[in-house]
Short mmCIF file of C-alpha atoms (C1' of nucleotides) in Angstrom, two decimals:
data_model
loop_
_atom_site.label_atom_id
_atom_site.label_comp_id
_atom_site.label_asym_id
_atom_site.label_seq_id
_atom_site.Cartn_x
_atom_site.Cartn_y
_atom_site.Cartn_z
CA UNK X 1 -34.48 -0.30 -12.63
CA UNK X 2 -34.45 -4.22 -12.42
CA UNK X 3 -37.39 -6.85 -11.06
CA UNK X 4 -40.04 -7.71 -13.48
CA UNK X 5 -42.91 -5.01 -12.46
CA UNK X 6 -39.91 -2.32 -13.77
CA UNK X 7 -40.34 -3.72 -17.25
CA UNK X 8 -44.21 -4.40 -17.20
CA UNK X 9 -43.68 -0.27 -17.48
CA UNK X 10 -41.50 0.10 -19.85
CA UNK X 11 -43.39 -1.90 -22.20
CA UNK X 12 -46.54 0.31 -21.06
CA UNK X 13 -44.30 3.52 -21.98
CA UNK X 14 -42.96 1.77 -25.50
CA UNK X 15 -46.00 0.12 -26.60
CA UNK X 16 -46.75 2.98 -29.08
CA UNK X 17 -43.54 2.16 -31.15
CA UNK X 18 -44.99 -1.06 -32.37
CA UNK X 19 -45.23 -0.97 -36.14
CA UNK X 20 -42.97 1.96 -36.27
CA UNK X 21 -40.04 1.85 -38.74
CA UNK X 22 -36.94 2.21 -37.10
CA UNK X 23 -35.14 5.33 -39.53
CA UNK X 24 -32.09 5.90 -37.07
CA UNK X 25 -30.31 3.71 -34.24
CA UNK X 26 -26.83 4.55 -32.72
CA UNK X 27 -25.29 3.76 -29.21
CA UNK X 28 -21.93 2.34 -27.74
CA UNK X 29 -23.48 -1.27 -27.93
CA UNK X 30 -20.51 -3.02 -29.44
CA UNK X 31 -21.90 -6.79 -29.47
CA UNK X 32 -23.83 -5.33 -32.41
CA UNK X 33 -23.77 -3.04 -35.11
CA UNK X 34 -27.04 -0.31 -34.52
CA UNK X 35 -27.43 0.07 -38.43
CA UNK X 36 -28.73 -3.14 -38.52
CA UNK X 37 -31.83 -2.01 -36.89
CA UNK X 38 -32.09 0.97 -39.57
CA UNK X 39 -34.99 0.33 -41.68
CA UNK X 40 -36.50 -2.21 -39.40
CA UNK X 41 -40.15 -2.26 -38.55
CA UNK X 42 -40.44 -2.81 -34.68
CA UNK X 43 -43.14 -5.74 -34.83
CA UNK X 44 -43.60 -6.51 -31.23
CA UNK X 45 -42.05 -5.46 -27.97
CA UNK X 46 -41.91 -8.25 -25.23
CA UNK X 47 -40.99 -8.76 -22.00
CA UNK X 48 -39.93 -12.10 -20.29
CA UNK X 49 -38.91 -11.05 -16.27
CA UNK X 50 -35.86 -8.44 -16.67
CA UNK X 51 -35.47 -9.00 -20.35
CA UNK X 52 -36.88 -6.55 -22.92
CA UNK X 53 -37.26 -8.31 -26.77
CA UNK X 54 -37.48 -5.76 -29.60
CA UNK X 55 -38.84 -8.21 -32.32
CA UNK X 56 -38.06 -6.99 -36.15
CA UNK X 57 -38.16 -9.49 -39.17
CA UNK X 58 -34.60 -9.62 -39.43
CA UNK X 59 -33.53 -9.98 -36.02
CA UNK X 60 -34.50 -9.74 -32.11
CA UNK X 61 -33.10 -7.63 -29.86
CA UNK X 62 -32.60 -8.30 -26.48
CA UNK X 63 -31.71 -5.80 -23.62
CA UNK X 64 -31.15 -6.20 -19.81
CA UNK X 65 -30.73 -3.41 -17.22
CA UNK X 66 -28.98 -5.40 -15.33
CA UNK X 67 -28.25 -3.28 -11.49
CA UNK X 68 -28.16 0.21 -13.50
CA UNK X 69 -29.38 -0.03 -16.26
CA UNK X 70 -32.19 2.74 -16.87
CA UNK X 71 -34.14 3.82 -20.48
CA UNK X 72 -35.78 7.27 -21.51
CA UNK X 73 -38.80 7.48 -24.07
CA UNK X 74 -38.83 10.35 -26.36
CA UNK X 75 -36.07 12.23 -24.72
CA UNK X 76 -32.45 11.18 -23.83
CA UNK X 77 -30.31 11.96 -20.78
CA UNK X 78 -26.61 13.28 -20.07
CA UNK X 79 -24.80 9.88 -21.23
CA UNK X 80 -24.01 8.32 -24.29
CA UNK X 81 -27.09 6.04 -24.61
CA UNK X 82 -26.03 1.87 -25.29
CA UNK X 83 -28.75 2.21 -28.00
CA UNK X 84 -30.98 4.56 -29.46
CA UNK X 85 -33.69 4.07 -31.76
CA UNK X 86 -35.48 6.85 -33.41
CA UNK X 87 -38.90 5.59 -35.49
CA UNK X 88 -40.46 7.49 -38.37
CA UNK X 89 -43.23 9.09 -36.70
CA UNK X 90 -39.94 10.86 -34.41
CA UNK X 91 -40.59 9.00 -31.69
CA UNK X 92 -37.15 7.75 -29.64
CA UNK X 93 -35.93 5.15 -26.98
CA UNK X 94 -32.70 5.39 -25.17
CA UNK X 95 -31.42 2.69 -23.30
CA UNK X 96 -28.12 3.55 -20.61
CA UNK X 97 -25.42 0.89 -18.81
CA UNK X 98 -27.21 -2.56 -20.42
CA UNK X 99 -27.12 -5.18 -21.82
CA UNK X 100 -27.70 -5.37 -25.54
CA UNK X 101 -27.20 -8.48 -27.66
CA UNK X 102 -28.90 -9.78 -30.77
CA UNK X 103 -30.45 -13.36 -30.06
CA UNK X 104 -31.27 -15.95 -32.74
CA UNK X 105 -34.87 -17.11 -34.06
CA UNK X 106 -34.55 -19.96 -31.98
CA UNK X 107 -33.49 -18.52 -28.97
CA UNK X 108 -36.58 -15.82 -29.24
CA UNK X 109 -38.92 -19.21 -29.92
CA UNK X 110 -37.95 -21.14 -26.59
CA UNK X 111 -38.82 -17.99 -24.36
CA UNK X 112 -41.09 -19.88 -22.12
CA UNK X 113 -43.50 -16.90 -21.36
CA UNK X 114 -45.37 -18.64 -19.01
CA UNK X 115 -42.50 -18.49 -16.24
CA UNK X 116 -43.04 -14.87 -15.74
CA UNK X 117 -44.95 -14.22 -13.03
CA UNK X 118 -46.31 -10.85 -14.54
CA UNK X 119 -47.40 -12.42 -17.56
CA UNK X 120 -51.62 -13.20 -18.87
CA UNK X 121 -50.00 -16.21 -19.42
CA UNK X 122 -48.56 -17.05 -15.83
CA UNK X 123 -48.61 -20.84 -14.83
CA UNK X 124 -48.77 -21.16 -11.12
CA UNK X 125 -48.98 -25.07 -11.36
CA UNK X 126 -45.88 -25.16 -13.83
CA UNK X 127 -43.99 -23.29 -11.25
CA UNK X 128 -45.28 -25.62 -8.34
CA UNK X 129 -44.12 -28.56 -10.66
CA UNK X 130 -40.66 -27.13 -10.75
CA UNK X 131 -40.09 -26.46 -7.49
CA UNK X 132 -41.16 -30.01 -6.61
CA UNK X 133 -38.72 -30.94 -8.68
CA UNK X 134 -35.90 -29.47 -6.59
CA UNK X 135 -37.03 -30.50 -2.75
CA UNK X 136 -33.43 -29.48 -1.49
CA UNK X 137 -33.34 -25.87 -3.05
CA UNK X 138 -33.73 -23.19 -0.66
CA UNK X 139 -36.21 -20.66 -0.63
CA UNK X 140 -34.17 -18.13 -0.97
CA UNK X 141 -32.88 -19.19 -3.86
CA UNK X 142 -35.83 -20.69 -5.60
CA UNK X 143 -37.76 -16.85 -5.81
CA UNK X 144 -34.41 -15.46 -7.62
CA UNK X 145 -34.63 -18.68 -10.18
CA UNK X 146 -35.54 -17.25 -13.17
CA UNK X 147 -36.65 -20.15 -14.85
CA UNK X 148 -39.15 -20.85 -12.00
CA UNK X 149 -39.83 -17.18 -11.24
CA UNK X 150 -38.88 -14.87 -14.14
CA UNK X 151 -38.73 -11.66 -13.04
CA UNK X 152 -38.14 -12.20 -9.48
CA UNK X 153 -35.59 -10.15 -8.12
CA UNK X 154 -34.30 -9.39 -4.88
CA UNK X 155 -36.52 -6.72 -3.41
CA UNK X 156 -39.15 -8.95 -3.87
CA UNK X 157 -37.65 -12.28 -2.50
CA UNK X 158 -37.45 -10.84 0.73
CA UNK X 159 -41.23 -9.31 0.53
CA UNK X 160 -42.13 -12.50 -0.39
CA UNK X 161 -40.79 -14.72 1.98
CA UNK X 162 -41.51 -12.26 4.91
CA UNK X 163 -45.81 -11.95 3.67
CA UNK X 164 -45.58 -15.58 3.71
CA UNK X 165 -43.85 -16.03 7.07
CA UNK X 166 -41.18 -18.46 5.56
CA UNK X 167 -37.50 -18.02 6.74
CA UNK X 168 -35.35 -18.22 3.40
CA UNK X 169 -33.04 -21.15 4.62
CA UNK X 170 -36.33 -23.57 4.57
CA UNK X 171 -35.99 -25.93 1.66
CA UNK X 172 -38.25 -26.16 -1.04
CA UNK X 173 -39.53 -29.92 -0.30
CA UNK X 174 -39.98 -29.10 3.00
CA UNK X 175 -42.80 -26.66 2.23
CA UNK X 176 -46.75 -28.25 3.36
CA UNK X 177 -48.40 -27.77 0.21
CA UNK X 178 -50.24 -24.25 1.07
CA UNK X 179 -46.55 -22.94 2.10
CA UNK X 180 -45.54 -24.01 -1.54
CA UNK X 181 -48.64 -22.91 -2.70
CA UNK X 182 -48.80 -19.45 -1.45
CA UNK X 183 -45.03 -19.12 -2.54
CA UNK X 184 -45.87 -19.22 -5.95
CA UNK X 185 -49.04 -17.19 -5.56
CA UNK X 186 -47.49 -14.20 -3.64
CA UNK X 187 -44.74 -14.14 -6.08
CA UNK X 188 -46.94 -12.92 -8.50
CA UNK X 189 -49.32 -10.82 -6.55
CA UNK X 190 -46.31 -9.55 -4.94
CA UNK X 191 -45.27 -8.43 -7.95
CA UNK X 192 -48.35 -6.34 -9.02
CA UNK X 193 -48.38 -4.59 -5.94
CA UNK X 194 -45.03 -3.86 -6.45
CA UNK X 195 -46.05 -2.45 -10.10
CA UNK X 196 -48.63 -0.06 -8.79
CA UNK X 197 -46.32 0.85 -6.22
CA UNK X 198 -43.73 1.94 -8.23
CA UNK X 199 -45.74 3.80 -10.86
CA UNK X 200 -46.86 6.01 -7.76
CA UNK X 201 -43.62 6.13 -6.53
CA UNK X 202 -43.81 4.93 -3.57
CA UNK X 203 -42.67 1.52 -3.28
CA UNK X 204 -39.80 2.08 -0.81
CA UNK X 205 -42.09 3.33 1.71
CA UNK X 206 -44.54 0.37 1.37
CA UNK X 207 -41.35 -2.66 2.05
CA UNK X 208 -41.86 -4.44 5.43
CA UNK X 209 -38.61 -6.39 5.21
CA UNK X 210 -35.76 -5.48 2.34
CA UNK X 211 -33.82 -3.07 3.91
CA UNK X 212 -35.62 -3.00 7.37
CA UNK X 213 -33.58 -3.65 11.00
CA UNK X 214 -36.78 -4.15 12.72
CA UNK X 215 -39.82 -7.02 12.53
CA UNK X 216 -42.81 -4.77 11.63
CA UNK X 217 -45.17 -7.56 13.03
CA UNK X 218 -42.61 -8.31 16.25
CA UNK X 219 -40.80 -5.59 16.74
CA UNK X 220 -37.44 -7.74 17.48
CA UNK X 221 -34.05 -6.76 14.91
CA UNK X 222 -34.52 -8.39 11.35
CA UNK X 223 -31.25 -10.83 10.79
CA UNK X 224 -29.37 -9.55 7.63
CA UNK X 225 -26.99 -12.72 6.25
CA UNK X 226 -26.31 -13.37 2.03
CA UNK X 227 -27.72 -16.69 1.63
CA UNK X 228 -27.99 -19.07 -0.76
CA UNK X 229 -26.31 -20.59 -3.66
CA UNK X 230 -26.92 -16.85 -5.16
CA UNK X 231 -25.17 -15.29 -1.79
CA UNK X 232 -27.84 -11.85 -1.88
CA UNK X 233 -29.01 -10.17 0.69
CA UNK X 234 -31.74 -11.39 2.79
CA UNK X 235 -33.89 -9.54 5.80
CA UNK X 236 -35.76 -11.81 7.31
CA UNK X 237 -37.19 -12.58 11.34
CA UNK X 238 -35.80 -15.36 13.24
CA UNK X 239 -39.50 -15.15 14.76
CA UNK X 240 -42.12 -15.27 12.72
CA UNK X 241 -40.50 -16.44 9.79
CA UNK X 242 -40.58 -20.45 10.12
CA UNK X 243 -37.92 -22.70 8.69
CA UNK X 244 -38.99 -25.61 7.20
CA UNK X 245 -36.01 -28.65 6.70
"C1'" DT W 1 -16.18 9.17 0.44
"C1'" DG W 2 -15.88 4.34 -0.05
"C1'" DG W 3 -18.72 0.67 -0.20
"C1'" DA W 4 -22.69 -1.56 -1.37
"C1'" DA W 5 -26.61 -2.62 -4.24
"C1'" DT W 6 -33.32 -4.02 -7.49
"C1'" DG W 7 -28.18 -8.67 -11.75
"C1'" DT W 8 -25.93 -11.66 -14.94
"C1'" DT W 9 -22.21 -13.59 -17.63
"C1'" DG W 10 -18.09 -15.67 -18.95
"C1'" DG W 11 -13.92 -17.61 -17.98
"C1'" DA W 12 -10.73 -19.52 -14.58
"C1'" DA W 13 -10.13 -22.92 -11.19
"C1'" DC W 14 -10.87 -27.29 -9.40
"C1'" DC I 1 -16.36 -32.52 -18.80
"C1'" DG I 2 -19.27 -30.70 -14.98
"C1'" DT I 3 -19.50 -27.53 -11.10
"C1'" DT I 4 -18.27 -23.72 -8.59
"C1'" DC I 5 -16.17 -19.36 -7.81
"C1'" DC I 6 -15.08 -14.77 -8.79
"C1'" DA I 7 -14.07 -10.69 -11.44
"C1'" DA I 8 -16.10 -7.66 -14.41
"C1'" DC I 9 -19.50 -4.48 -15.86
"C1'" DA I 10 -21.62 0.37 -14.54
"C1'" DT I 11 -24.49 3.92 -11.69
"C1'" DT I 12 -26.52 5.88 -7.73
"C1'" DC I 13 -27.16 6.50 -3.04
"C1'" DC I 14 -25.96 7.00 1.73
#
DNA sequence: TGGAATGTTGGAAC
DNA sequence: CGTTCCAACATTCC
């Protein structure tokens, strides 16, 4: 379910329930009480990367899928949903094995929404900023920063770095400026193709690195090794992907 | 069938 | 007090 294009869906799927009132909520969420939500009006739904905002006047809530997490629309599954929220025109969202936590006004206020790299609002030249800012980062570790990249996530680290023929030890200030430049753009074009992928299911069958044992452009065995501060998995070719120190 | 994985947090350890 | 490390969470797939 995770990586940012996942939730550019489900708030496709759930933008109908904006300016619903919320007449029933439930779940096993225990970091907050579901009847709280109960005659709420759903004023805005909002992504930022993996998170998903639920904006009402009297509070925001915020849920992450974390690994597993997954959601149904107007129909629910064989598990006892976190939270469920049932609007007045009978309308319903599930949400299974996530995150779900209140956050404060300020807290919702300082979401920096251009640091999502699916967002209208996406600043490339903010994210080239902060990466200068961090010359001994590594690659690898820079895409999964979600402050730099939000909505980044693993599958698309290693697409990323491989389209843009960097290996993901190379460190950040090491980058010629097109290398850093092209980081940041294919992060979020990555990430679109990703989206259409996935809505026509088949995204798995269109990866050229995460996952693979063999160089699609050289044919020799991919390395496989955890790197990084963040120690996930990275495919990458000794070959053709250069590292930059 | 056990282990690993599209992820993050919170608390222990240093 | 800052940082780093690791367990915990929870589901699906191979």
């Amino acid at each position: 379910m995770p990586e940012g294009p996942s939730l550019y869906i489900l708030k496709e799927q759930s933008a109908r329930f904006i300016g619903q009132e919320i007449v029933h909520a439930g779940g096993n969420v225990r970091a907050l009480d579901p009847q709280r939500l109960v005659g709420q009006r759903i004023l805005k739904l909002h992504t930022w990367g993996k998170h998903f905002l639920i904006e009402m006047p009297d509070l925001v809530v915020r849920i992450h899928f974390l690994l597993f997490g997954t959601y149904r629309i107007d129909e629910d599954r064989d598990k006892v949903p976190r939270l469920s929220v049932k609007v007045a025109d009978g309308g319903e969202m599930n949400f299974y094995a996530c995150s779900v936590k209140e956050i404060d006004r300020a807290t919702f206020e300082a979401y920096d929404f251009s640091a999502d790299v699916m967002s209208e609002t996406w600043d490339p030249k903010s994210a080239r900023k902060k990466l200068r800012a961090e010359p001994g980062m590594l690659a690898c570790d820079a895409l999964l920063d979600q402050d730099i990249f939000s909505g980044v996530g693993n599958i698309i680290k290693n697409e990323v770095l491989f389209r843009i023929r960097v290996h993901p030890l190379s460190t950040v200030g090491a980058l010629p400026a097109p290398k850093l430049r092209a980081l940041v753009d294919e992060a979020r074009q990555y990430s679109f193709d990703f989206l259409e992928w996935k809505k026509q299911w088949v995204l798995k069958q269109h990866w050229l690195a995460h996952a693979k044992t063999i160089c699609p452009r050289c044919d020799i065995p991919f390395s496989k090794a955890k790197l990084g501060k963040t120690q996930r998995r990275s495919f990458y070719c000794e070959r053709c992907q250069k590292r930059y120190e």
